[in-house]
């Protein structure tokens, strides 16, 4: 896979998630891949509250690991320089468009909290 990161990337990721959900993949199955990518990529290391944010999200949206192909596909995004923030932002938008407003709100809040945590941690470490 070769993904070009540009101003259209968030829309493309959201469209991908919408297509997956229209094809029968649940938000819980997609969330499983995103959380696994977050833990395996160590992208959130060095931040203060990121682990709690992900734990909260996993409690609110229980992971469903019954679609290992989807999880592996999402894990492959790490090779394309797509970060957790991009995925969560696009996933929240896709959930909103698909009518899963509660999930969209939770994912969006988590995304905002992770971004704030990243900035605060960077300021503290500098």
Coordinates of C-alpha atoms in Angstrom, one line a residue, residues 67-123:
X67 CA -12.3 -9.2 12.2
X68 CA -8.5 -9.9 12.3
X69 CA -8.1 -8.8 8.7
X70 CA -9.4 -5.3 9.5
X71 CA -7.0 -5.1 12.5
X72 CA -4.1 -6.1 10.3
X73 CA -5.1 -3.6 7.7
X74 CA -5.3 -0.8 10.2
X75 CA -1.9 -1.9 11.6
X76 CA -0.4 -1.6 8.2
X77 CA -1.1 2.2 8.3
X78 CA 1.9 2.5 10.6
X79 CA 4.1 1.8 7.6
X80 CA 2.4 4.7 5.8
X81 CA 3.1 7.4 8.4
X82 CA -0.5 7.6 9.4
X83 CA -0.7 8.4 13.1
X84 CA -3.3 7.7 15.8
X85 CA -4.6 11.2 15.7
X86 CA -5.4 11.0 12.0
X87 CA -7.1 7.6 12.5
X88 CA -9.2 8.8 15.5
X89 CA -10.2 12.0 13.8
X90 CA -11.3 10.2 10.6
X91 CA -13.0 7.4 12.6
X92 CA -15.0 10.0 14.6
X93 CA -16.2 11.6 11.4
X94 CA -17.1 8.3 9.8
X95 CA -19.1 7.2 12.9
X96 CA -20.9 10.6 12.8
X97 CA -21.8 10.1 9.1
X98 CA -23.0 6.5 9.8
X99 CA -25.3 7.6 12.6
X100 CA -23.2 6.3 15.5
X101 CA -23.3 9.7 17.2
X102 CA -22.4 8.4 20.7
X103 CA -19.3 6.6 19.5
X104 CA -18.4 9.6 17.3
X105 CA -18.6 11.8 20.4
X106 CA -16.5 9.5 22.5
X107 CA -13.8 9.1 19.8
X108 CA -13.8 12.8 19.1
X109 CA -13.3 13.7 22.8
X110 CA -10.5 11.1 23.0
X111 CA -8.8 12.5 20.0
X112 CA -9.0 16.0 21.4
X113 CA -7.7 14.8 24.8
X114 CA -4.8 13.0 23.2
X115 CA -3.8 16.0 21.1
X116 CA -3.9 18.3 24.2
X117 CA -1.9 15.7 26.2
X118 CA 0.7 15.6 23.4
X119 CA 1.1 19.4 23.5
X120 CA 1.2 19.6 27.3
X121 CA 3.7 16.8 27.5
X122 CA 5.9 18.4 24.9
X123 CA 5.8 21.7 26.7

